[in-house]
Each structure stands twice: as C-alpha cells, then as structure tokens.
Amino acid sequence: MSKHLACKPDLGLKHNNTCDTPSSNRLFDAIVSHCVPVVVSDQIDLPFEDELDYTKFAVFFSVKEALVRGYMVQQLRKLLKDWWLQMWRRLKEVAHHFENQYPPKKDDAMNMIWRQVQHKVPAERLDVHRTQRFKVPNWWR
C-alpha cells in the first residue's frame, strides 16, 4: 500500500486496542480522514448503505477470515497500488456524506440521516398497519 494511503492514529483516528463496534465513530473517522476502511464483519448494517455502495470504497473480510493469522495482511498486501488509488478516489467522492456541516449542506451527514429516517418511516407504518388488519374469525368452528 502506498505511503499516502496508510492511515495512522495521528490523522484523527482513535488508537484503541479494543474491538470496534458498529455504533462507534471509527468508520466515520476513517472515511473523513480519507482512509479506505477495512471492515471485519459477517452481518453489519452500515450507515447510508441503501444509498452508498461500500464495495466501491471499502474492503470487507468475514470474521472467519479475520481469525486466520496473517490472512488479512496477506490479502491487503496483494492488492495493487492502482486498485488502492481507485478505492481512495471513490472514498474521497463519498466522504462528504459523513461530514457534519453548519449550516447543513446538501448530502452531508445530517441530510443523509434524515433521508434514512424518511425511508424507514413508511416501512414502520406499513408494519403497524399490517398488525392492525382485521382478521376474519374462524366461523366454521
């Protein structure tokens, strides 16, 4: 990996030896620092995933792969510099979606959050309506 693509803790990322969680802000920190995220998870819900294709700017490993000693490092080192540069450029294109602005700007983090809420509300309403449907009693008993 080229020197300018490597992310170091002094670039705003928290240096922490504990496991990361989906609710932490390290993914946001990595993205706004223009660091290609490496995600280790089998089932993670990523922010704004219905609008952003993370496979264009992040690298994914399963938990099983991550537990194999040296596997992730070996796989990451196999990736060509051109591939990393392409991922990094794509990352820079989407980084503004993860940044808070004051006042809020089009497609910044706040707008993306409100769009997510807007998408989820109709589905929740539909679930409520489905549970309240009239059920025909079992008349033939």
mmCIF file of N, CA and C in Angstrom:
data_model
loop_
_atom_site.group_PDB
_atom_site.id
_atom_site.type_symbol
_atom_site.label_atom_id
_atom_site.label_comp_id
_atom_site.label_asym_id
_atom_site.label_seq_id
_atom_site.Cartn_x
_atom_site.Cartn_y
_atom_site.Cartn_z
ATOM 1 N N MET A 1 0.852 -1.163 0.000
ATOM 2 C CA MET A 1 0.000 0.000 0.000
ATOM 3 C C MET A 1 0.900 1.227 0.000
ATOM 4 N N SER A 2 0.560 2.221 -0.774
ATOM 5 C CA SER A 2 1.418 3.394 -0.867
ATOM 6 C C SER A 2 1.366 4.201 0.423
ATOM 7 N N LYS A 3 2.409 4.972 0.649
ATOM 8 C CA LYS A 3 2.580 5.685 1.897
ATOM 9 C C LYS A 3 1.425 6.650 2.188
ATOM 10 N N HIS A 4 0.947 7.375 1.175
ATOM 11 C CA HIS A 4 -0.091 8.367 1.426
ATOM 12 C C HIS A 4 -1.467 7.748 1.650
ATOM 13 N N LEU A 5 -1.627 6.453 1.421
ATOM 14 C CA LEU A 5 -2.910 5.800 1.664
ATOM 15 C C LEU A 5 -2.981 5.168 3.048
ATOM 16 N N ALA A 6 -1.831 5.029 3.686
ATOM 17 C CA ALA A 6 -1.813 4.427 5.020
ATOM 18 C C ALA A 6 -2.409 5.403 6.019
ATOM 19 N N CYS A 7 -3.192 4.894 6.929
ATOM 20 C CA CYS A 7 -3.805 5.746 7.940
ATOM 21 C C CYS A 7 -3.132 5.499 9.270
ATOM 22 N N LYS A 8 -2.826 6.573 9.930
ATOM 23 C CA LYS A 8 -2.150 6.496 11.214
ATOM 24 C C LYS A 8 -3.047 7.104 12.287
ATOM 25 N N PRO A 9 -2.875 6.696 13.532
ATOM 26 C CA PRO A 9 -3.708 7.239 14.606
ATOM 27 C C PRO A 9 -3.632 8.755 14.717
ATOM 28 N N ASP A 10 -2.515 9.368 14.349
ATOM 29 C CA ASP A 10 -2.412 10.813 14.486
ATOM 30 C C ASP A 10 -3.164 11.577 13.406
ATOM 31 N N LEU A 11 -3.864 10.863 12.506
ATOM 32 C CA LEU A 11 -4.676 11.522 11.489
ATOM 33 C C LEU A 11 -6.127 11.663 11.938
ATOM 34 N N GLY A 12 -6.369 11.564 13.214
ATOM 35 C CA GLY A 12 -7.724 11.726 13.722
ATOM 36 C C GLY A 12 -8.367 10.409 14.108
ATOM 37 N N LEU A 13 -7.734 9.295 13.803
ATOM 38 C CA LEU A 13 -8.286 8.009 14.195
ATOM 39 C C LEU A 13 -7.891 7.716 15.625
ATOM 40 N N LYS A 14 -8.792 7.122 16.350
ATOM 41 C CA LYS A 14 -8.500 6.789 17.740
ATOM 42 C C LYS A 14 -7.640 5.550 17.790
ATOM 43 N N HIS A 15 -6.579 5.604 18.569
ATOM 44 C CA HIS A 15 -5.727 4.433 18.744
ATOM 45 C C HIS A 15 -6.316 3.633 19.887
ATOM 46 N N ASN A 16 -6.806 2.459 19.566
ATOM 47 C CA ASN A 16 -7.509 1.662 20.555
ATOM 48 C C ASN A 16 -7.264 0.200 20.241
ATOM 49 N N ASN A 17 -6.917 -0.575 21.222
ATOM 50 C CA ASN A 17 -6.654 -1.991 21.015
ATOM 51 C C ASN A 17 -7.890 -2.851 21.225
ATOM 52 N N THR A 18 -9.035 -2.235 21.525
ATOM 53 C CA THR A 18 -10.248 -3.000 21.733
ATOM 54 C C THR A 18 -10.975 -3.200 20.410
ATOM 55 N N CYS A 19 -11.951 -4.068 20.411
ATOM 56 C CA CYS A 19 -12.728 -4.337 19.207
ATOM 57 C C CYS A 19 -13.605 -3.139 18.871
ATOM 58 N N ASP A 20 -13.781 -2.908 17.581
ATOM 59 C CA ASP A 20 -14.650 -1.843 17.122
ATOM 60 C C ASP A 20 -16.088 -2.344 17.113
ATOM 61 N N THR A 21 -17.023 -1.440 17.196
ATOM 62 C CA THR A 21 -18.429 -1.803 17.153
ATOM 63 C C THR A 21 -19.133 -0.968 16.096
ATOM 64 N N PRO A 22 -20.270 -1.448 15.567
ATOM 65 C CA PRO A 22 -20.993 -0.680 14.560
ATOM 66 C C PRO A 22 -21.441 0.693 15.048
ATOM 67 N N SER A 23 -21.614 0.850 16.359
ATOM 68 C CA SER A 23 -22.086 2.138 16.876
ATOM 69 C C SER A 23 -20.949 3.119 17.142
ATOM 70 N N SER A 24 -19.714 2.697 17.000
ATOM 71 C CA SER A 24 -18.609 3.616 17.252
ATOM 72 C C SER A 24 -18.431 4.542 16.061
ATOM 73 N N ASN A 25 -17.622 5.548 16.241
ATOM 74 C CA ASN A 25 -17.432 6.521 15.168
ATOM 75 C C ASN A 25 -16.160 6.272 14.360
ATOM 76 N N ARG A 26 -15.497 5.153 14.556
ATOM 77 C CA ARG A 26 -14.245 4.909 13.842
ATOM 78 C C ARG A 26 -14.427 4.773 12.342
ATOM 79 N N LEU A 27 -15.548 4.235 11.904
ATOM 80 C CA LEU A 27 -15.807 4.161 10.468
ATOM 81 C C LEU A 27 -15.905 5.572 9.895
ATOM 82 N N PHE A 28 -16.645 6.444 10.578
ATOM 83 C CA PHE A 28 -16.752 7.835 10.139
ATOM 84 C C PHE A 28 -15.383 8.501 10.153
ATOM 85 N N ASP A 29 -14.617 8.285 11.225
ATOM 86 C CA ASP A 29 -13.278 8.870 11.322
ATOM 87 C C ASP A 29 -12.403 8.434 10.153
ATOM 88 N N ALA A 30 -12.434 7.154 9.833
ATOM 89 C CA ALA A 30 -11.621 6.643 8.725
ATOM 90 C C ALA A 30 -12.032 7.286 7.413
ATOM 91 N N ILE A 31 -13.328 7.359 7.170
ATOM 92 C CA ILE A 31 -13.806 7.886 5.892
ATOM 93 C C ILE A 31 -13.491 9.364 5.741
ATOM 94 N N VAL A 32 -13.770 10.174 6.758
ATOM 95 C CA VAL A 32 -13.494 11.612 6.625
ATOM 96 C C VAL A 32 -11.997 11.895 6.635
ATOM 97 N N SER A 33 -11.186 10.953 7.108
ATOM 98 C CA SER A 33 -9.726 11.082 7.026
ATOM 99 C C SER A 33 -9.193 10.544 5.704
ATOM 100 N N HIS A 34 -10.112 10.133 4.833
ATOM 101 C CA HIS A 34 -9.782 9.571 3.509
ATOM 102 C C HIS A 34 -8.933 8.316 3.611
ATOM 103 N N CYS A 35 -9.292 7.453 4.582
ATOM 104 C CA CYS A 35 -8.639 6.162 4.748
ATOM 105 C C CYS A 35 -9.606 5.073 4.290
ATOM 106 N N VAL A 36 -9.161 4.220 3.405
ATOM 107 C CA VAL A 36 -10.013 3.134 2.919
ATOM 108 C C VAL A 36 -10.336 2.225 4.105
ATOM 109 N N PRO A 37 -11.630 2.121 4.474
ATOM 110 C CA PRO A 37 -11.983 1.287 5.630
ATOM 111 C C PRO A 37 -11.822 -0.198 5.338
ATOM 112 N N VAL A 38 -11.351 -0.918 6.330
ATOM 113 C CA VAL A 38 -11.294 -2.376 6.280
ATOM 114 C C VAL A 38 -12.295 -2.853 7.325
ATOM 115 N N VAL A 39 -13.371 -3.486 6.852
ATOM 116 C CA VAL A 39 -14.475 -3.887 7.718
ATOM 117 C C VAL A 39 -14.417 -5.395 7.936
ATOM 118 N N VAL A 40 -14.436 -5.785 9.200
ATOM 119 C CA VAL A 40 -14.464 -7.203 9.552
ATOM 120 C C VAL A 40 -15.820 -7.480 10.186
ATOM 121 N N SER A 41 -16.669 -8.166 9.448
ATOM 122 C CA SER A 41 -17.992 -8.486 9.953
ATOM 123 C C SER A 41 -18.692 -9.434 8.997
ATOM 124 N N ASP A 42 -19.559 -10.271 9.538
ATOM 125 C CA ASP A 42 -20.385 -11.135 8.711
ATOM 126 C C ASP A 42 -21.731 -10.490 8.426
ATOM 127 N N GLN A 43 -22.220 -9.725 9.364
ATOM 128 C CA GLN A 43 -23.516 -9.072 9.218
ATOM 129 C C GLN A 43 -23.460 -7.717 9.895
ATOM 130 N N ILE A 44 -23.140 -6.701 9.137
ATOM 131 C CA ILE A 44 -23.088 -5.354 9.691
ATOM 132 C C ILE A 44 -24.022 -4.462 8.888
ATOM 133 N N ASP A 45 -24.748 -3.625 9.581
ATOM 134 C CA ASP A 45 -25.570 -2.617 8.930
ATOM 135 C C ASP A 45 -24.751 -1.337 8.883
ATOM 136 N N LEU A 46 -24.363 -0.952 7.698
ATOM 137 C CA LEU A 46 -23.529 0.231 7.539
ATOM 138 C C LEU A 46 -24.399 1.464 7.318
ATOM 139 N N PRO A 47 -23.949 2.623 7.779
ATOM 140 C CA PRO A 47 -24.747 3.829 7.602
ATOM 141 C C PRO A 47 -24.910 4.179 6.119
ATOM 142 N N PHE A 48 -26.114 4.564 5.768
ATOM 143 C CA PHE A 48 -26.446 5.023 4.407
ATOM 144 C C PHE A 48 -26.229 3.945 3.347
ATOM 145 N N GLU A 49 -26.263 2.686 3.757
ATOM 146 C CA GLU A 49 -25.947 1.586 2.841
ATOM 147 C C GLU A 49 -26.961 1.444 1.708
ATOM 148 N N ASP A 50 -28.178 1.927 1.915
ATOM 149 C CA ASP A 50 -29.143 1.842 0.822
ATOM 150 C C ASP A 50 -28.873 2.885 -0.266
ATOM 151 N N GLU A 51 -27.988 3.845 0.014
ATOM 152 C CA GLU A 51 -27.645 4.868 -0.975
ATOM 153 C C GLU A 51 -26.191 4.786 -1.439
ATOM 154 N N LEU A 52 -25.337 4.200 -0.617
ATOM 155 C CA LEU A 52 -23.912 4.122 -0.956
ATOM 156 C C LEU A 52 -23.482 2.671 -1.118
ATOM 157 N N ASP A 53 -22.710 2.405 -2.142
ATOM 158 C CA ASP A 53 -22.171 1.061 -2.370
ATOM 159 C C ASP A 53 -20.780 0.988 -1.739
ATOM 160 N N TYR A 54 -20.723 0.415 -0.558
ATOM 161 C CA TYR A 54 -19.469 0.356 0.193
ATOM 162 C C TYR A 54 -18.401 -0.475 -0.507
ATOM 163 N N THR A 55 -18.801 -1.386 -1.375
ATOM 164 C CA THR A 55 -17.805 -2.212 -2.067
ATOM 165 C C THR A 55 -16.951 -1.375 -3.005
ATOM 166 N N LYS A 56 -17.375 -0.144 -3.287
ATOM 167 C CA LYS A 56 -16.609 0.746 -4.168
ATOM 168 C C LYS A 56 -15.492 1.481 -3.423
ATOM 169 N N PHE A 57 -15.576 1.540 -2.078
ATOM 170 C CA PHE A 57 -14.568 2.312 -1.338
ATOM 171 C C PHE A 57 -14.155 1.684 -0.002
ATOM 172 N N ALA A 58 -14.510 0.422 0.234
ATOM 173 C CA ALA A 58 -14.118 -0.258 1.470
ATOM 174 C C ALA A 58 -13.759 -1.709 1.165
ATOM 175 N N VAL A 59 -12.982 -2.300 2.054
ATOM 176 C CA VAL A 59 -12.565 -3.697 1.918
ATOM 177 C C VAL A 59 -13.250 -4.483 3.028
ATOM 178 N N PHE A 60 -13.774 -5.659 2.680
ATOM 179 C CA PHE A 60 -14.531 -6.467 3.639
ATOM 180 C C PHE A 60 -13.886 -7.832 3.844
ATOM 181 N N PHE A 61 -13.878 -8.267 5.104
ATOM 182 C CA PHE A 61 -13.436 -9.600 5.475
ATOM 183 C C PHE A 61 -14.475 -10.195 6.409
ATOM 184 N N SER A 62 -14.665 -11.489 6.319
ATOM 185 C CA SER A 62 -15.558 -12.166 7.267
ATOM 186 C C SER A 62 -14.809 -12.352 8.581
ATOM 187 N N VAL A 63 -15.551 -12.651 9.624
ATOM 188 C CA VAL A 63 -14.941 -12.911 10.927
ATOM 189 C C VAL A 63 -14.035 -14.133 10.830
ATOM 190 N N LYS A 64 -14.486 -15.158 10.106
ATOM 191 C CA LYS A 64 -13.689 -16.377 9.939
ATOM 192 C C LYS A 64 -12.342 -16.058 9.281
ATOM 193 N N GLU A 65 -12.360 -15.211 8.251
ATOM 194 C CA GLU A 65 -11.110 -14.820 7.586
ATOM 195 C C GLU A 65 -10.203 -14.032 8.528
ATOM 196 N N ALA A 66 -10.799 -13.166 9.323
ATOM 197 C CA ALA A 66 -10.011 -12.337 10.236
ATOM 198 C C ALA A 66 -9.333 -13.155 11.317
ATOM 199 N N LEU A 67 -9.904 -14.311 11.652
ATOM 200 C CA LEU A 67 -9.325 -15.147 12.698
ATOM 201 C C LEU A 67 -8.134 -15.972 12.213
ATOM 202 N N VAL A 68 -7.950 -16.043 10.902
ATOM 203 C CA VAL A 68 -6.799 -16.768 10.356
ATOM 204 C C VAL A 68 -5.582 -15.845 10.460
ATOM 205 N N ARG A 69 -4.608 -16.287 11.213
ATOM 206 C CA ARG A 69 -3.423 -15.468 11.487
ATOM 207 C C ARG A 69 -2.737 -15.028 10.187
ATOM 208 N N GLY A 70 -2.598 -13.717 10.020
ATOM 209 C CA GLY A 70 -1.878 -13.154 8.888
ATOM 210 C C GLY A 70 -2.661 -13.076 7.586
ATOM 211 N N TYR A 71 -3.875 -13.644 7.540
ATOM 212 C CA TYR A 71 -4.632 -13.703 6.288
ATOM 213 C C TYR A 71 -4.993 -12.310 5.764
ATOM 214 N N MET A 72 -5.517 -11.467 6.624
ATOM 215 C CA MET A 72 -5.940 -10.134 6.173
ATOM 216 C C MET A 72 -4.760 -9.323 5.651
ATOM 217 N N VAL A 73 -3.681 -9.326 6.384
ATOM 218 C CA VAL A 73 -2.500 -8.570 5.961
ATOM 219 C C VAL A 73 -1.994 -9.096 4.623
ATOM 220 N N GLN A 74 -1.962 -10.406 4.484
ATOM 221 C CA GLN A 74 -1.516 -11.024 3.230
ATOM 222 C C GLN A 74 -2.416 -10.589 2.066
ATOM 223 N N GLN A 75 -3.728 -10.621 2.275
ATOM 224 C CA GLN A 75 -4.661 -10.244 1.215
ATOM 225 C C GLN A 75 -4.553 -8.756 0.880
ATOM 226 N N LEU A 76 -4.404 -7.932 1.884
ATOM 227 C CA LEU A 76 -4.288 -6.492 1.647
ATOM 228 C C LEU A 76 -2.996 -6.152 0.901
ATOM 229 N N ARG A 77 -1.940 -6.860 1.210
ATOM 230 C CA ARG A 77 -0.667 -6.613 0.519
ATOM 231 C C ARG A 77 -0.690 -7.064 -0.934
ATOM 232 N N LYS A 78 -1.588 -7.989 -1.267
ATOM 233 C CA LYS A 78 -1.703 -8.463 -2.646
ATOM 234 C C LYS A 78 -2.370 -7.437 -3.566
ATOM 235 N N LEU A 79 -3.122 -6.523 -2.965
ATOM 236 C CA LEU A 79 -3.855 -5.554 -3.774
ATOM 237 C C LEU A 79 -2.891 -4.569 -4.425
ATOM 238 N N LEU A 80 -3.110 -4.304 -5.685
ATOM 239 C CA LEU A 80 -2.224 -3.427 -6.448
ATOM 240 C C LEU A 80 -2.419 -1.969 -6.069
ATOM 241 N N LYS A 81 -1.349 -1.196 -6.256
ATOM 242 C CA LYS A 81 -1.393 0.228 -5.938
ATOM 243 C C LYS A 81 -2.498 0.925 -6.722
ATOM 244 N N ASP A 82 -2.699 0.581 -7.982
ATOM 245 C CA ASP A 82 -3.755 1.201 -8.793
ATOM 246 C C ASP A 82 -5.141 0.922 -8.207
ATOM 247 N N TRP A 83 -5.326 -0.290 -7.678
ATOM 248 C CA TRP A 83 -6.599 -0.631 -7.070
ATOM 249 C C TRP A 83 -6.838 0.234 -5.834
ATOM 250 N N TRP A 84 -5.790 0.376 -4.993
ATOM 251 C CA TRP A 84 -5.905 1.218 -3.800
ATOM 252 C C TRP A 84 -6.211 2.654 -4.184
ATOM 253 N N LEU A 85 -5.543 3.165 -5.208
ATOM 254 C CA LEU A 85 -5.783 4.545 -5.632
ATOM 255 C C LEU A 85 -7.217 4.732 -6.116
ATOM 256 N N GLN A 86 -7.743 3.754 -6.829
ATOM 257 C CA GLN A 86 -9.118 3.827 -7.303
ATOM 258 C C GLN A 86 -10.089 3.838 -6.120
ATOM 259 N N MET A 87 -9.857 2.968 -5.151
ATOM 260 C CA MET A 87 -10.704 2.933 -3.950
ATOM 261 C C MET A 87 -10.614 4.261 -3.203
ATOM 262 N N TRP A 88 -9.437 4.806 -3.088
ATOM 263 C CA TRP A 88 -9.202 6.059 -2.374
ATOM 264 C C TRP A 88 -9.918 7.212 -3.072
ATOM 265 N N ARG A 89 -9.876 7.240 -4.395
ATOM 266 C CA ARG A 89 -10.583 8.293 -5.139
ATOM 267 C C ARG A 89 -12.090 8.193 -4.922
ATOM 268 N N ARG A 90 -12.598 6.979 -4.966
ATOM 269 C CA ARG A 90 -14.036 6.789 -4.723
ATOM 270 C C ARG A 90 -14.407 7.210 -3.305
ATOM 271 N N LEU A 91 -13.533 6.883 -2.368
ATOM 272 C CA LEU A 91 -13.763 7.256 -0.981
ATOM 273 C C LEU A 91 -13.847 8.773 -0.844
ATOM 274 N N LYS A 92 -12.960 9.488 -1.503
ATOM 275 C CA LYS A 92 -12.974 10.948 -1.443
ATOM 276 C C LYS A 92 -14.274 11.512 -2.025
ATOM 277 N N GLU A 93 -14.865 10.802 -2.994
ATOM 278 C CA GLU A 93 -16.118 11.255 -3.600
ATOM 279 C C GLU A 93 -17.302 11.140 -2.634
ATOM 280 N N VAL A 94 -17.253 10.191 -1.720
ATOM 281 C CA VAL A 94 -18.379 9.979 -0.801
ATOM 282 C C VAL A 94 -18.123 10.519 0.606
ATOM 283 N N ALA A 95 -16.919 10.965 0.881
ATOM 284 C CA ALA A 95 -16.566 11.390 2.249
ATOM 285 C C ALA A 95 -17.477 12.498 2.764
ATOM 286 N N HIS A 96 -17.949 13.394 1.895
ATOM 287 C CA HIS A 96 -18.796 14.497 2.356
ATOM 288 C C HIS A 96 -20.114 14.011 2.959
ATOM 289 N N HIS A 97 -20.540 12.794 2.623
ATOM 290 C CA HIS A 97 -21.764 12.239 3.210
ATOM 291 C C HIS A 97 -21.591 11.950 4.699
ATOM 292 N N PHE A 98 -20.373 11.870 5.168
ATOM 293 C CA PHE A 98 -20.087 11.512 6.559
ATOM 294 C C PHE A 98 -19.634 12.709 7.385
ATOM 295 N N GLU A 99 -19.638 13.890 6.787
ATOM 296 C CA GLU A 99 -19.188 15.098 7.477
ATOM 297 C C GLU A 99 -20.380 15.949 7.870
ATOM 298 N N ASN A 100 -20.346 16.457 9.102
ATOM 299 C CA ASN A 100 -21.375 17.386 9.565
ATOM 300 C C ASN A 100 -20.979 18.801 9.180
ATOM 301 N N GLN A 101 -21.918 19.550 8.664
ATOM 302 C CA GLN A 101 -21.685 20.936 8.262
ATOM 303 C C GLN A 101 -22.642 21.836 9.034
ATOM 304 N N TYR A 102 -22.210 23.047 9.292
ATOM 305 C CA TYR A 102 -23.115 24.030 9.866
ATOM 306 C C TYR A 102 -23.022 25.304 9.064
ATOM 307 N N PRO A 103 -24.096 25.736 8.483
ATOM 308 C CA PRO A 103 -25.395 25.070 8.420
ATOM 309 C C PRO A 103 -25.315 23.820 7.542
ATOM 310 N N PRO A 104 -26.271 22.905 7.707
ATOM 311 C CA PRO A 104 -26.233 21.668 6.920
ATOM 312 C C PRO A 104 -26.211 21.951 5.418
ATOM 313 N N LYS A 105 -25.456 21.135 4.701
ATOM 314 C CA LYS A 105 -25.349 21.261 3.248
ATOM 315 C C LYS A 105 -25.941 20.025 2.596
ATOM 316 N N LYS A 106 -26.253 20.161 1.314
ATOM 317 C CA LYS A 106 -26.837 19.049 0.561
ATOM 318 C C LYS A 106 -25.951 17.807 0.678
ATOM 319 N N ASP A 107 -26.550 16.698 1.026
ATOM 320 C CA ASP A 107 -25.906 15.390 1.116
ATOM 321 C C ASP A 107 -24.829 15.277 2.190
ATOM 322 N N ASP A 108 -24.826 16.179 3.186
ATOM 323 C CA ASP A 108 -23.893 15.989 4.296
ATOM 324 C C ASP A 108 -24.486 14.961 5.260
ATOM 325 N N ALA A 109 -23.804 14.682 6.352
ATOM 326 C CA ALA A 109 -24.225 13.628 7.272
ATOM 327 C C ALA A 109 -25.642 13.853 7.797
ATOM 328 N N MET A 110 -25.974 15.079 8.147
ATOM 329 C CA MET A 110 -27.303 15.350 8.696
ATOM 330 C C MET A 110 -28.388 15.064 7.659
ATOM 331 N N ASN A 111 -28.184 15.497 6.437
ATOM 332 C CA ASN A 111 -29.167 15.222 5.389
ATOM 333 C C ASN A 111 -29.276 13.728 5.097
ATOM 334 N N MET A 112 -28.154 13.042 5.142
ATOM 335 C CA MET A 112 -28.178 11.593 4.907
ATOM 336 C C MET A 112 -28.955 10.886 6.020
ATOM 337 N N ILE A 113 -28.772 11.331 7.253
ATOM 338 C CA ILE A 113 -29.502 10.738 8.378
ATOM 339 C C ILE A 113 -31.004 10.962 8.213
ATOM 340 N N TRP A 114 -31.403 12.183 7.876
ATOM 341 C CA TRP A 114 -32.831 12.459 7.703
ATOM 342 C C TRP A 114 -33.414 11.664 6.547
ATOM 343 N N ARG A 115 -32.649 11.443 5.481
ATOM 344 C CA ARG A 115 -33.132 10.619 4.375
ATOM 345 C C ARG A 115 -33.324 9.175 4.822
ATOM 346 N N GLN A 116 -32.421 8.691 5.676
ATOM 347 C CA GLN A 116 -32.569 7.335 6.203
ATOM 348 C C GLN A 116 -33.846 7.219 7.026
ATOM 349 N N VAL A 117 -34.102 8.228 7.862
ATOM 350 C CA VAL A 117 -35.323 8.236 8.664
ATOM 351 C C VAL A 117 -36.540 8.260 7.745
ATOM 352 N N GLN A 118 -36.484 9.104 6.719
ATOM 353 C CA GLN A 118 -37.588 9.214 5.771
ATOM 354 C C GLN A 118 -37.872 7.879 5.076
ATOM 355 N N HIS A 119 -36.824 7.113 4.774
ATOM 356 C CA HIS A 119 -37.006 5.810 4.133
ATOM 357 C C HIS A 119 -37.574 4.769 5.092
ATOM 358 N N LYS A 120 -37.226 4.870 6.365
ATOM 359 C CA LYS A 120 -37.644 3.868 7.338
ATOM 360 C C LYS A 120 -39.066 4.082 7.845
ATOM 361 N N VAL A 121 -39.520 5.318 7.910
ATOM 362 C CA VAL A 121 -40.842 5.607 8.465
ATOM 363 C C VAL A 121 -41.957 4.893 7.698
ATOM 364 N N PRO A 122 -42.014 4.953 6.361
ATOM 365 C CA PRO A 122 -43.095 4.227 5.673
ATOM 366 C C PRO A 122 -43.081 2.728 5.951
ATOM 367 N N ALA A 123 -41.917 2.136 6.050
ATOM 368 C CA ALA A 123 -41.838 0.699 6.339
ATOM 369 C C ALA A 123 -42.368 0.408 7.740
ATOM 370 N N GLU A 124 -42.043 1.256 8.696
ATOM 371 C CA GLU A 124 -42.545 1.066 10.068
ATOM 372 C C GLU A 124 -44.059 1.242 10.093
ATOM 373 N N ARG A 125 -44.553 2.249 9.367
ATOM 374 C CA ARG A 125 -46.000 2.469 9.291
ATOM 375 C C ARG A 125 -46.705 1.259 8.692
ATOM 376 N N LEU A 126 -46.092 0.704 7.640
ATOM 377 C CA LEU A 126 -46.656 -0.472 6.996
ATOM 378 C C LEU A 126 -46.719 -1.641 7.973
ATOM 379 N N ASP A 127 -45.661 -1.832 8.747
ATOM 380 C CA ASP A 127 -45.660 -2.907 9.748
ATOM 381 C C ASP A 127 -46.774 -2.715 10.774
ATOM 382 N N VAL A 128 -46.981 -1.478 11.222
ATOM 383 C CA VAL A 128 -48.051 -1.193 12.191
ATOM 384 C C VAL A 128 -49.395 -1.502 11.567
ATOM 385 N N HIS A 129 -49.608 -1.053 10.343
ATOM 386 C CA HIS A 129 -50.890 -1.303 9.670
ATOM 387 C C HIS A 129 -51.130 -2.791 9.470
ATOM 388 N N ARG A 130 -50.100 -3.513 9.137
ATOM 389 C CA ARG A 130 -50.255 -4.964 8.945
ATOM 390 C C ARG A 130 -50.677 -5.657 10.234
ATOM 391 N N THR A 131 -50.168 -5.214 11.355
ATOM 392 C CA THR A 131 -50.516 -5.853 12.629
ATOM 393 C C THR A 131 -51.938 -5.505 13.059
ATOM 394 N N GLN A 132 -52.486 -4.416 12.500
ATOM 395 C CA GLN A 132 -53.820 -3.978 12.885
ATOM 396 C C GLN A 132 -54.904 -4.439 11.904
ATOM 397 N N ARG A 133 -54.551 -5.271 10.958
ATOM 398 C CA ARG A 133 -55.527 -5.734 9.979
ATOM 399 C C ARG A 133 -56.651 -6.520 10.660
ATOM 400 N N PHE A 134 -57.819 -6.379 10.075
ATOM 401 C CA PHE A 134 -58.968 -7.146 10.555
ATOM 402 C C PHE A 134 -58.754 -8.602 10.197
ATOM 403 N N LYS A 135 -58.943 -9.443 11.140
ATOM 404 C CA LYS A 135 -58.797 -10.874 10.903
ATOM 405 C C LYS A 135 -60.161 -11.527 10.926
ATOM 406 N N VAL A 136 -60.454 -12.271 9.919
ATOM 407 C CA VAL A 136 -61.739 -12.968 9.836
ATOM 408 C C VAL A 136 -61.731 -14.076 10.879
ATOM 409 N N PRO A 137 -62.777 -14.090 11.741
ATOM 410 C CA PRO A 137 -62.825 -15.151 12.762
ATOM 411 C C PRO A 137 -63.060 -16.506 12.123
ATOM 412 N N ASN A 138 -62.716 -17.495 12.832
ATOM 413 C CA ASN A 138 -62.893 -18.855 12.351
ATOM 414 C C ASN A 138 -64.368 -19.232 12.529
ATOM 415 N N TRP A 139 -65.185 -18.941 11.517
ATOM 416 C CA TRP A 139 -66.649 -19.084 11.618
ATOM 417 C C TRP A 139 -67.109 -20.525 11.522
ATOM 418 N N TRP A 140 -66.332 -21.359 10.979
ATOM 419 C CA TRP A 140 -66.815 -22.739 10.760
ATOM 420 C C TRP A 140 -66.611 -23.647 11.954
ATOM 421 N N ARG A 141 -66.151 -23.144 13.041
ATOM 422 C CA ARG A 141 -65.994 -23.978 14.248
ATOM 423 C C ARG A 141 -67.269 -24.154 14.952
#
